Amino acid sequence: MMFAHNLSGILEKISAGMSVVLTVYVGISVLYLFQDVSVFYATFLVFVVVISAVDHLKNAVEKGEVVPSLGSTFRTLLAWMALVVSICVTVYIAFNAGRLQMVQPFITELDVFIGWLLVGIMVFLITVHWGVLFGAIIGISIVYFLWGHLIPNELLAHPPYSIPFVISYLGMNATEGFFRFIGLLTDKIYFLVLFATFLLGVGLLSLLMELGKAFGKRVRGGAAFPAIMGSTAVGSVMGQAVANIALTGQLTIPMMIKYGFRKSTAGAIETVASTSGQLVPPILGLAAFMIAAVLNIPYIEVALNAVYPAVLYIATTTVAILMVSRIQHIGYLREEVDWHLIIRLLPTFLLPFALVLTLLMLYYSPSLAGLIGIPFVLVLSLFQGRKHRPKLKELVGHIRGGLRLVVLLSLLGIGVGGFAQVVGITQIASNLGTYFGMVLPSNMILLLVITMIICIIAGMGLPTPVAYLLVALTVGPFLQELGIPALIAHFFVFYFAIFSTVSPPVALGCLAACKISGGSFFKTSLEAMKIVGPTFITPFVFVYNPRLLEFPHISGHGLFVLGLTFLVQVVLGMGLVGHFRSPLNFVERLGAVISGSFGTVYLICHSNYFLLAFLTSCALGLVWIFFGKHAGLKAVPETH
């Protein structure tokens, strides 16, 4: 036991030390690339794969220490083997990167053998760190690359490729296959994620919680505002919904339950708020960076296009949460607000955030912007006052967590690169596009609905970037053939890949929230869908109204569409949640859903008849609620 404990500590120090060295190495390369690109990519692969193997071994040792068994011993031995293979294979590739780049695809038998080992270790590490389903997809894609030419169906088959050719393009060419997205990881993601980590380390979460309290004291149901503000803002710089729930939910969910929210509702609110982090700029998660990489456009263009949909999401879900709080008779927040903390910490957040955003707007690389922002954060934190200045141990803990996160994201990106390589070389995406063109109707709205369902199903057990790429590379080309611009088609897929976090039956975000709240998974998922459901129309609206993605440029008609979309989503929310001024009965809720449906149809087909039907039904509904059945109804008593 003592040996296992000591070994775990040693492995943690090795992992942390290698992560720091990798960060310094990437930082120097962001400022000045002093090596050939192939050598840099290969060296990056060495660090990410070996650190991932060390972390897996550490986890295996710790599990074996807690529950000693034959199975745990086998897992530990397997983890040791994985670590040894990882070191040997990646170091070999790094030392031979220049030669391998020159001889492609005519590699030696030893290179092929090393390539097989690399493929095996990548599938293994992706499986243990990101789940069996993602590992299986990578494995199946490699099998298809090798033997897909044997498939009798002409649309699915590809030309025969030799094993050296396959291995060469998967892992022995430092700019293809597993290396394909390393440039994206280092130039766009690495230091932007670490920048967010440093913000958290100097007290961002405490600041946002206090701001949430300040707003929450002014509205009924205010206990939800620390989640609405804190989880949304933290998520916008982390870009990871489930990780965000685990971080902020520990604070927000107990507070909501304390003030009267049901456990399932508290978990649902936290899930909805944390999910918005993948929709709110500046950091939209790895999938958004992949949109930029696949379409070969600057990342800032993707981030700007996300602004109006993000505003619609936050505004609509906030109104829905306020409706829910009225139903459950939640009063005002009574927590004391630490205004001194807000005054001290606000500059530390706003000034670096503004600096990084300005650099992004000036088309500096995201990693460079994040790298410049980090020392700015540290300097400003010195002026937060002794009481609010971050403790060194806490800051180091946050940084260590950020290093783990960025290595895991890098491993994910490397795995996705292998999958994208297979899709690109075999032309399976264009073939599937042809197949879909034969079997699917050419009706755009029906195809969009089918795409939505595919995205949600794909995202049930897969990380958002994988779900996005899987659908974007297969269904995306067919959407573009129907006349949908590339960026809008990819955004449509991206949006629904994110929604899988809250969509039953898997809803990983709700599952994470339930572990904190102690509520029912089914009820939490149902509550989350009531809150977030109306925003499902947003992607359809921007497909038929492309100017909704053109921030900051918007016309008068664009503002009309933006406002009308919000109104339609609020009306749909009234029907799903069941409240407007007072609880609604079944007929009233059905009427709200029908009215919202009229508005949705108008936003898609632009028929004035449906606009008239929507506005008329809304007016009749208001007359009924204020002067009909609910006339003279007293407001729900306020709870103080």
XYZ file of C-alpha atoms in Angstrom:
640
model
C 0.000 0.000 0.000
C 2.744 2.426 1.013
C 4.704 1.586 -2.146
C 1.641 2.228 -4.323
C 1.011 5.538 -2.550
C 4.619 6.651 -3.019
C 4.612 5.514 -6.655
C 1.425 7.485 -7.299
C 3.076 10.606 -5.880
C 6.178 10.108 -8.028
C 4.061 9.635 -11.169
C 2.101 12.802 -10.351
C 5.343 14.771 -10.086
C 6.597 13.300 -13.377
C 3.337 14.206 -15.111
C 3.338 17.723 -13.660
C 7.002 18.274 -14.538
C 6.552 17.085 -18.112
C 3.441 19.271 -18.464
C 5.406 22.329 -17.354
C 8.249 21.523 -19.774
C 5.716 21.027 -22.586
C 4.087 24.363 -21.774
C 7.415 26.209 -21.847
C 8.305 24.450 -25.112
C 5.002 25.358 -26.767
C 5.228 28.912 -25.409
C 8.668 29.449 -26.952
C 7.436 27.959 -30.230
C 4.386 30.250 -30.272
C 6.697 33.253 -29.965
C 9.353 31.901 -32.326
C 9.288 28.527 -34.085
C 12.951 27.548 -33.884
C 12.519 24.040 -35.357
C 11.195 22.438 -38.475
C 7.420 22.019 -38.187
C 7.642 18.224 -38.449
C 10.100 18.059 -35.526
C 7.948 20.405 -33.436
C 4.785 18.377 -34.082
C 6.584 15.101 -33.337
C 8.008 16.481 -30.081
C 4.569 17.718 -29.055
C 3.214 14.220 -29.713
C 5.939 12.724 -27.492
C 4.926 14.865 -24.538
C 1.152 14.463 -24.921
C 1.237 10.690 -25.406
C 3.778 10.029 -22.638
C 2.007 12.335 -20.154
C -1.289 10.605 -20.975
C 0.350 7.211 -20.394
C 1.849 8.378 -17.077
C -1.540 9.702 -15.925
C -3.200 6.413 -16.864
C -0.572 4.467 -14.938
C -1.088 6.754 -11.934
C -4.857 6.139 -12.067
C -4.318 2.380 -12.380
C -1.948 2.353 -9.387
C -4.408 4.365 -7.278
C -7.340 2.098 -8.174
C -5.254 -0.975 -7.397
C -4.326 0.543 -4.034
C -7.983 1.101 -3.117
C -9.353 -2.225 -4.429
C -6.525 -4.778 -4.749
C -7.486 -7.606 -7.107
C -6.202 -9.706 -9.977
C -7.975 -7.383 -12.413
C -6.363 -4.270 -10.949
C -2.944 -5.939 -11.098
C -3.494 -6.742 -14.779
C -4.591 -3.152 -15.490
C -1.489 -1.838 -13.751
C 0.784 -4.127 -15.794
C -1.020 -3.070 -18.972
C -0.533 0.580 -18.001
C 3.212 -0.035 -17.465
C 3.424 -1.637 -20.914
C 1.545 1.295 -22.431
C 3.982 3.740 -20.849
C 7.049 1.867 -22.123
C 5.590 1.551 -25.635
C 4.567 5.233 -25.617
C 8.074 6.374 -24.773
C 9.802 4.101 -27.298
C 7.433 4.795 -30.186
C 7.089 8.564 -29.842
C 10.794 9.151 -29.204
C 11.614 7.085 -32.310
C 9.240 9.211 -34.389
C 10.629 12.457 -32.954
C 14.242 11.520 -33.740
C 13.299 10.382 -37.258
C 10.749 13.104 -38.047
C 12.890 14.796 -40.698
C 13.698 11.554 -42.506
C 10.105 10.294 -42.334
C 8.877 13.561 -43.811
C 11.239 13.216 -46.783
C 10.624 9.539 -47.652
C 6.821 9.551 -47.443
C 5.143 7.174 -48.173
C 8.120 4.858 -48.837
C 8.901 3.978 -45.240
C 10.951 1.000 -44.010
C 9.645 -2.189 -42.405
C 10.840 -0.922 -39.013
C 8.910 2.305 -39.581
C 5.806 0.250 -40.379
C 6.246 -1.767 -37.172
C 6.650 1.416 -35.111
C 3.613 2.848 -36.884
C 1.521 -0.165 -35.867
C 2.597 0.343 -32.269
C 1.684 4.040 -32.470
C -1.772 3.213 -33.818
C -2.287 0.679 -31.050
C -1.147 2.957 -28.249
C -3.241 5.868 -29.553
C -6.417 3.758 -29.661
C -5.630 2.449 -26.165
C -4.986 5.864 -24.583
C -7.992 7.468 -26.266
C -10.166 4.623 -24.981
C -8.991 4.904 -21.364
C -9.113 8.710 -21.270
C -12.084 9.515 -23.548
C -14.240 6.406 -23.464
C -14.785 3.145 -25.285
C -17.089 4.614 -27.933
C -14.564 7.174 -29.180
C -11.799 4.575 -29.092
C -14.005 2.210 -31.088
C -14.696 4.883 -33.721
C -10.966 5.516 -34.158
C -10.308 1.771 -34.343
C -13.093 1.129 -36.858
C -11.942 4.024 -39.050
C -8.412 2.546 -39.144
C -9.788 -0.903 -40.024
C -11.806 0.740 -42.797
C -8.672 2.531 -44.056
C -6.859 -0.809 -44.251
C -9.547 -3.092 -45.665
C -12.383 -0.846 -46.842
C -11.599 -1.771 -50.460
C -13.048 -5.234 -49.749
C -16.544 -3.836 -49.129
C -18.782 -4.906 -52.060
C -20.771 -1.635 -52.034
C -19.203 0.831 -54.521
C -20.247 3.876 -52.510
C -18.543 2.625 -49.356
C -15.489 0.959 -50.889
C -12.273 2.847 -51.593
C -9.207 2.041 -53.738
C -6.824 -0.517 -52.194
C -3.985 1.005 -50.161
C -0.810 -0.768 -49.107
C -0.100 -1.171 -45.398
C 2.986 1.124 -45.563
C 0.809 3.774 -47.239
C -1.860 3.511 -44.522
C 0.621 3.546 -41.642
C 2.531 6.401 -43.260
C -0.517 8.643 -43.484
C -1.830 7.709 -40.049
C 1.194 8.219 -37.876
C 4.552 8.374 -39.651
C 4.048 11.686 -41.422
C 4.388 14.547 -38.961
C 1.811 16.718 -40.719
C -0.871 14.110 -41.451
C -3.004 11.617 -39.543
C -2.589 11.905 -35.788
C -0.492 15.038 -36.374
C -3.156 16.748 -38.469
C -4.603 19.015 -35.765
C -1.446 19.576 -33.705
C -0.987 22.985 -35.338
C -4.548 23.836 -34.288
C -3.880 22.628 -30.742
C -0.662 24.587 -30.262
C -1.474 27.762 -32.187
C -5.105 28.240 -31.183
C -6.088 26.264 -28.111
C -3.205 25.586 -25.752
C -2.608 28.948 -24.109
C -6.182 30.183 -24.463
C -7.263 27.298 -22.205
C -4.395 28.011 -19.799
C -5.380 31.693 -19.768
C -8.827 30.624 -18.534
C -7.159 28.464 -15.889
C -5.135 31.400 -14.567
C -8.303 33.518 -14.374
C -9.912 30.806 -12.261
C -6.788 30.580 -10.150
C -6.867 34.261 -9.167
C -10.531 34.168 -8.114
C -12.764 34.439 -11.193
C -15.280 31.935 -9.818
C -15.596 33.826 -6.511
C -16.079 37.089 -8.412
C -18.807 35.639 -10.623
C -20.587 34.040 -7.672
C -20.705 37.402 -5.888
C -21.970 39.150 -9.027
C -24.621 36.450 -9.321
C -25.664 37.111 -5.723
C -25.883 40.841 -6.442
C -28.304 40.235 -9.308
C -30.100 37.455 -7.440
C -31.056 39.764 -4.564
C -33.150 41.823 -6.987
C -35.331 39.113 -8.586
C -37.364 36.204 -7.285
C -35.590 32.948 -7.962
C -32.327 34.828 -7.541
C -30.575 31.753 -6.137
C -30.247 30.606 -9.749
C -28.283 33.685 -10.800
C -24.900 32.570 -9.454
C -25.312 29.573 -11.771
C -26.635 31.651 -14.678
C -23.793 34.162 -14.430
C -21.007 32.134 -12.863
C -21.385 28.888 -14.790
C -22.004 30.677 -18.081
C -18.991 32.968 -17.731
C -16.656 30.257 -16.433
C -17.896 27.941 -19.168
C -17.219 30.600 -21.788
C -13.531 30.526 -20.910
C -13.324 26.763 -20.277
C -15.463 25.503 -23.158
C -16.145 22.162 -21.413
C -19.697 21.604 -20.134
C -19.239 18.514 -17.946
C -15.975 19.772 -16.414
C -17.645 23.121 -15.792
C -20.567 21.462 -13.977
C -18.131 19.590 -11.748
C -16.338 22.873 -10.941
C -19.139 25.412 -10.464
C -21.943 23.005 -9.584
C -20.322 22.270 -6.219
C -21.186 25.858 -5.243
C -24.321 26.710 -7.219
C -26.422 23.549 -6.854
C -26.408 23.405 -3.011
C -27.292 27.126 -2.898
C -30.289 26.626 -5.197
C -31.506 23.645 -3.170
C -31.096 25.667 0.045
C -33.453 28.359 -1.297
C -36.173 25.906 -2.310
C -35.395 24.690 -5.825
C -36.082 21.001 -6.290
C -32.949 18.884 -6.598
C -33.756 17.988 -10.205
C -34.407 21.643 -11.081
C -31.161 22.812 -9.467
C -29.212 20.207 -11.443
C -31.022 21.165 -14.643
C -30.303 24.888 -14.209
C -26.602 24.215 -13.631
C -26.472 21.930 -16.690
C -28.165 24.496 -18.929
C -25.895 27.302 -17.689
C -22.695 25.269 -18.047
C -23.676 24.076 -21.525
C -23.871 27.691 -22.651
C -20.110 27.881 -22.137
C -19.631 25.988 -25.398
C -21.863 28.520 -27.177
C -20.573 31.780 -25.681
C -17.427 33.438 -27.096
C -14.496 33.839 -26.776
C -13.719 30.139 -26.105
C -16.352 27.890 -27.645
C -14.585 24.607 -27.026
C -12.411 22.449 -29.250
C -15.201 21.880 -31.787
C -15.322 25.587 -32.673
C -11.580 25.619 -33.304
C -12.106 22.624 -35.575
C -14.697 24.575 -37.564
C -12.009 27.172 -38.213
C -9.487 24.473 -39.152
C -11.832 22.522 -41.445
C -13.064 25.667 -43.237
C -9.626 27.325 -43.154
C -10.880 30.599 -41.670
C -9.611 32.657 -38.694
C -11.012 31.471 -35.374
C -12.230 34.962 -34.480
C -14.713 34.761 -37.378
C -16.213 31.630 -35.841
C -16.365 33.314 -32.418
C -18.057 36.439 -33.804
C -20.630 34.352 -35.650
C -21.586 32.766 -32.327
C -22.546 36.043 -30.607
C -26.218 36.429 -31.584
C -27.108 32.724 -31.080
C -25.372 32.920 -27.675
C -27.428 35.985 -26.713
C -30.622 34.168 -27.713
C -29.626 31.102 -25.698
C -28.779 33.004 -22.510
C -31.787 35.346 -22.691
C -34.293 32.570 -23.420
C -33.014 30.153 -20.785
C -32.871 32.951 -18.176
C -36.541 33.786 -18.770
C -37.417 30.079 -18.567
C -35.513 29.735 -15.273
C -37.399 32.731 -13.846
C -40.673 31.041 -14.856
C -39.600 27.838 -13.108
C -38.695 29.791 -9.964
C -42.199 31.309 -9.895
C -43.793 27.860 -10.137
C -41.691 26.611 -7.217
C -42.324 29.820 -5.182
C -38.639 30.697 -4.865
C -38.000 34.001 -3.113
C -35.234 36.559 -3.272
C -31.648 35.643 -2.528
C -30.681 36.609 1.023
C -26.927 36.015 0.814
C -24.673 38.938 1.695
C -22.744 40.304 -1.278
C -19.016 40.879 -0.799
C -18.741 44.190 -2.657
C -15.131 44.604 -1.548
C -14.243 41.366 -3.340
C -16.062 42.514 -6.485
C -14.242 45.866 -6.530
C -10.873 44.212 -5.945
C -11.227 41.339 -8.419
C -13.198 42.919 -11.265
C -10.169 44.665 -12.868
C -8.181 41.395 -12.752
C -10.858 39.790 -14.901
C -11.989 42.616 -17.178
C -8.626 44.076 -18.217
C -6.903 40.804 -19.298
C -10.151 39.631 -20.899
C -10.378 42.867 -22.887
C -6.708 42.567 -23.872
C -7.086 38.998 -25.145
C -10.321 39.845 -26.957
C -8.647 42.839 -28.629
C -5.726 40.682 -29.785
C -8.165 38.137 -31.201
C -10.050 40.899 -33.023
C -6.713 42.016 -34.493
C -6.260 38.449 -35.813
C -3.410 37.458 -33.508
C -3.280 33.717 -32.921
C -5.449 32.649 -29.940
C -2.501 30.952 -28.227
C -0.380 34.103 -28.533
C -3.260 36.172 -27.155
C -3.605 33.783 -24.217
C 0.155 33.712 -23.646
C 0.247 37.519 -23.472
C -2.798 37.597 -21.195
C -1.387 35.198 -18.565
C 1.354 37.464 -17.112
C -1.114 40.362 -17.217
C -3.467 38.321 -14.994
C -0.671 37.475 -12.550
C 0.494 41.087 -12.244
C -3.034 42.407 -11.629
C -3.669 39.695 -9.031
C -0.947 41.264 -6.874
C -3.188 44.326 -6.440
C -6.240 42.395 -5.207
C -5.348 43.066 -1.588
C -4.004 40.661 1.007
C -7.450 39.230 1.759
C -8.309 38.419 -1.856
C -4.866 37.739 -3.278
C -4.709 34.087 -4.423
C -2.823 31.668 -2.198
C 0.134 30.113 -3.975
C -1.074 26.574 -3.251
C -4.540 27.295 -4.675
C -3.081 28.978 -7.753
C -0.733 26.046 -8.372
C -3.672 23.656 -7.982
C -5.685 25.509 -10.634
C -2.681 25.620 -12.966
C -2.141 21.881 -12.502
C -5.789 21.281 -13.351
C -5.418 23.433 -16.453
C -2.345 21.496 -17.567
C -4.262 18.218 -17.189
C -7.157 19.637 -19.189
C -4.998 20.934 -22.034
C -3.142 17.599 -22.316
C -6.449 15.713 -22.418
C -7.784 18.086 -25.082
C -4.561 17.615 -27.045
C -4.952 13.829 -26.874
C -8.513 14.234 -28.101
C -7.386 16.471 -30.973
C -4.655 14.012 -31.969
C -7.175 11.174 -32.068
C -9.645 13.225 -34.098
C -6.834 13.986 -36.552
C -6.464 10.280 -37.322
C -10.189 9.951 -37.944
C -10.253 13.053 -40.171
C -7.313 11.686 -42.178
C -9.193 8.469 -42.937
C -12.293 10.398 -43.971
C -10.239 12.690 -46.209
C -8.156 10.096 -48.061
C -10.876 7.482 -48.543
C -13.404 10.113 -49.686
C -16.024 8.408 -47.536
C -17.607 11.794 -46.756
C -18.315 12.660 -50.388
C -19.478 9.095 -51.033
C -21.886 9.281 -48.122
C -23.055 12.655 -49.410
C -23.899 10.974 -52.703
C -25.645 8.176 -50.821
C -27.670 10.613 -48.734
C -28.618 12.419 -51.910
C -30.069 9.156 -53.211
C -31.977 8.048 -50.101
C -32.885 11.290 -48.330
C -35.503 13.762 -49.533
C -34.285 16.997 -51.077
C -36.585 18.936 -48.750
C -34.230 21.190 -46.791
C -36.234 21.465 -43.574
C -36.700 17.692 -43.383
C -33.000 17.139 -43.999
C -32.131 19.647 -41.274
C -34.373 17.788 -38.823
C -32.670 14.493 -39.753
C -29.264 16.143 -39.310
C -30.338 17.441 -35.899
C -31.334 13.938 -34.792
C -28.057 12.462 -36.083
C -26.055 15.134 -34.217
C -27.843 14.516 -30.930
C -27.482 10.737 -31.263
C -23.793 11.051 -32.187
C -23.174 13.335 -29.229
C -24.777 11.021 -26.683
C -21.617 9.086 -25.950
C -18.984 11.152 -27.728
C -17.109 14.347 -26.860
C -18.597 17.378 -28.632
C -15.626 17.811 -31.049
C -15.896 14.185 -32.179
C -19.671 14.356 -32.595
C -19.312 17.593 -34.574
C -16.582 16.259 -36.857
C -18.334 12.924 -37.401
C -21.521 14.593 -38.645
C -19.878 17.611 -40.316
C -17.656 15.448 -42.511
C -20.473 13.104 -43.516
C -23.726 15.086 -43.667
C -22.104 18.542 -43.968
C -21.194 18.263 -47.674
C -24.763 17.275 -48.532
C -26.123 20.297 -46.635
C -23.808 22.491 -48.686
C -25.043 20.876 -51.906
C -28.537 22.067 -50.966
C -27.247 25.647 -50.977
C -26.450 26.182 -47.300
C -23.169 28.148 -46.931
C -20.327 26.107 -45.447
C -19.975 28.074 -42.193
C -23.713 27.980 -41.514
C -23.888 24.240 -42.246
C -21.018 23.563 -39.854
C -22.515 25.856 -37.214
C -25.815 23.987 -37.454
C -24.030 20.687 -36.770
C -21.900 22.277 -34.030
C -24.937 23.656 -32.217
C -26.759 20.330 -31.973
C -23.593 18.425 -31.083
C -23.476 20.682 -28.009
C -27.160 20.137 -27.223
C -26.470 16.421 -26.773
C -25.062 17.395 -23.337
C -28.610 18.066 -22.101
C -30.579 15.751 -24.406
C -31.892 12.425 -23.027
C -31.362 9.517 -22.875
C -27.625 10.004 -22.142
C -27.306 13.739 -21.256
C -23.822 13.599 -19.728
C -24.206 17.102 -18.308
C -27.371 16.151 -16.414
C -25.636 13.012 -15.174
C -22.775 15.088 -13.742
C -25.240 17.496 -12.108
C -27.231 14.633 -10.538
C -24.131 13.376 -8.760
C -23.945 16.737 -6.980
C -27.661 17.430 -6.425
C -28.728 13.890 -5.539
C -31.747 14.312 -7.800
C -33.296 11.922 -10.298
C -31.483 11.735 -13.632
C -34.745 11.445 -15.580
C -36.363 14.415 -13.808
C -33.200 16.494 -14.174
C -33.049 15.760 -17.919
C -36.754 16.572 -18.289
C -36.375 19.873 -16.427
C -33.318 20.766 -18.505
C -35.206 20.089 -21.745
C -38.094 22.303 -20.612
C -35.655 25.154 -20.057
C -33.431 24.687 -23.101
C -35.965 23.167 -25.536
C -37.161 26.466 -27.087
C -33.597 27.313 -28.165
C -33.587 24.269 -30.461
C -35.192 26.479 -33.114
C -32.195 28.870 -33.198
C -30.054 26.801 -35.632
C -33.012 26.473 -38.005
C -33.582 30.220 -37.826
C -29.997 31.135 -38.735
C -30.019 28.682 -41.656
C -32.957 30.594 -43.150
C -31.759 33.981 -41.836
C -27.949 33.934 -42.330
C -27.543 37.518 -41.115
C -28.179 36.219 -37.612
C -24.551 35.041 -37.707
C -23.052 38.313 -38.936
C -22.050 40.027 -35.700
C -21.418 42.931 -35.359
C -23.061 43.730 -38.695
C -26.842 43.561 -38.561
C -29.585 45.375 -40.446
C -32.956 46.562 -39.236
C -34.492 43.362 -40.570
C -31.820 41.373 -38.756
C -32.733 43.056 -35.463
C -36.385 42.271 -36.174
C -35.526 38.586 -36.714
C -33.383 38.550 -33.562
C -36.153 40.082 -31.446
C -38.864 37.914 -32.979
C -36.814 34.754 -32.436
C -36.437 35.654 -28.763
C -40.176 36.301 -28.450
C -41.031 33.010 -30.176
C -38.660 31.106 -27.895
C -40.172 32.749 -24.798
C -43.677 31.771 -25.924
C -42.525 28.191 -26.531
C -40.896 28.277 -23.095
C -44.206 29.305 -21.539
C -45.761 26.200 -23.025
C -42.970 23.838 -21.982
C -42.436 25.250 -18.475
C -46.121 26.006 -17.865
C -46.035 29.505 -16.410
C -46.774 33.090 -17.338
C -47.780 35.379 -14.463
C -49.251 32.244 -12.865
C -49.232 28.490 -13.598
C -50.841 27.562 -16.931
C -53.218 24.653 -17.417
C -52.850 22.092 -20.204
C -54.985 23.998 -22.730
C -53.092 27.242 -22.095
C -49.737 25.482 -22.435
C -50.874 23.838 -25.664
C -51.992 27.229 -26.957
C -48.555 28.698 -26.193
C -46.809 25.863 -28.043
C -49.116 26.269 -31.063
C -48.563 30.039 -31.061
C -44.787 29.551 -30.846
C -45.009 27.065 -33.702
C -46.668 29.728 -35.878
C -43.751 32.048 -35.146
C -41.217 29.314 -35.871
C -42.786 28.560 -39.246
C -42.684 32.264 -40.125
C -38.981 32.483 -39.260
C -38.330 29.566 -41.616
C -40.653 30.199 -44.559
C -41.222 33.978 -44.098
C -44.955 33.739 -44.770
C -46.766 36.792 -43.427
C -49.816 34.636 -42.718
C -47.888 32.760 -40.039
C -46.507 36.020 -38.623
C -50.058 37.331 -38.372
C -51.187 34.063 -36.772
C -48.360 34.257 -34.229
C -48.972 37.884 -33.264
C -52.751 37.396 -33.121
C -52.499 34.289 -30.955
C -50.049 36.074 -28.639
C -52.434 39.023 -28.308
C -55.383 36.722 -27.581
C -53.307 34.853 -25.031
C -52.383 38.068 -23.235
C -56.025 39.211 -23.203
C -57.069 35.838 -21.770
C -54.390 35.839 -19.072
C -54.841 39.446 -17.932
C -58.571 39.997 -18.477
C -60.052 36.506 -18.683
C -59.530 33.539 -16.438
C -56.724 35.156 -14.451
C -58.256 38.621 -14.114
C -57.558 40.114 -10.733
C -55.168 37.328 -9.851
C -52.757 38.325 -7.114
C -49.093 37.751 -7.602
C -47.446 34.877 -5.834
C -46.413 36.060 -2.348
C -42.783 37.015 -2.164
C -40.583 34.983 0.121
C -37.914 36.895 1.975
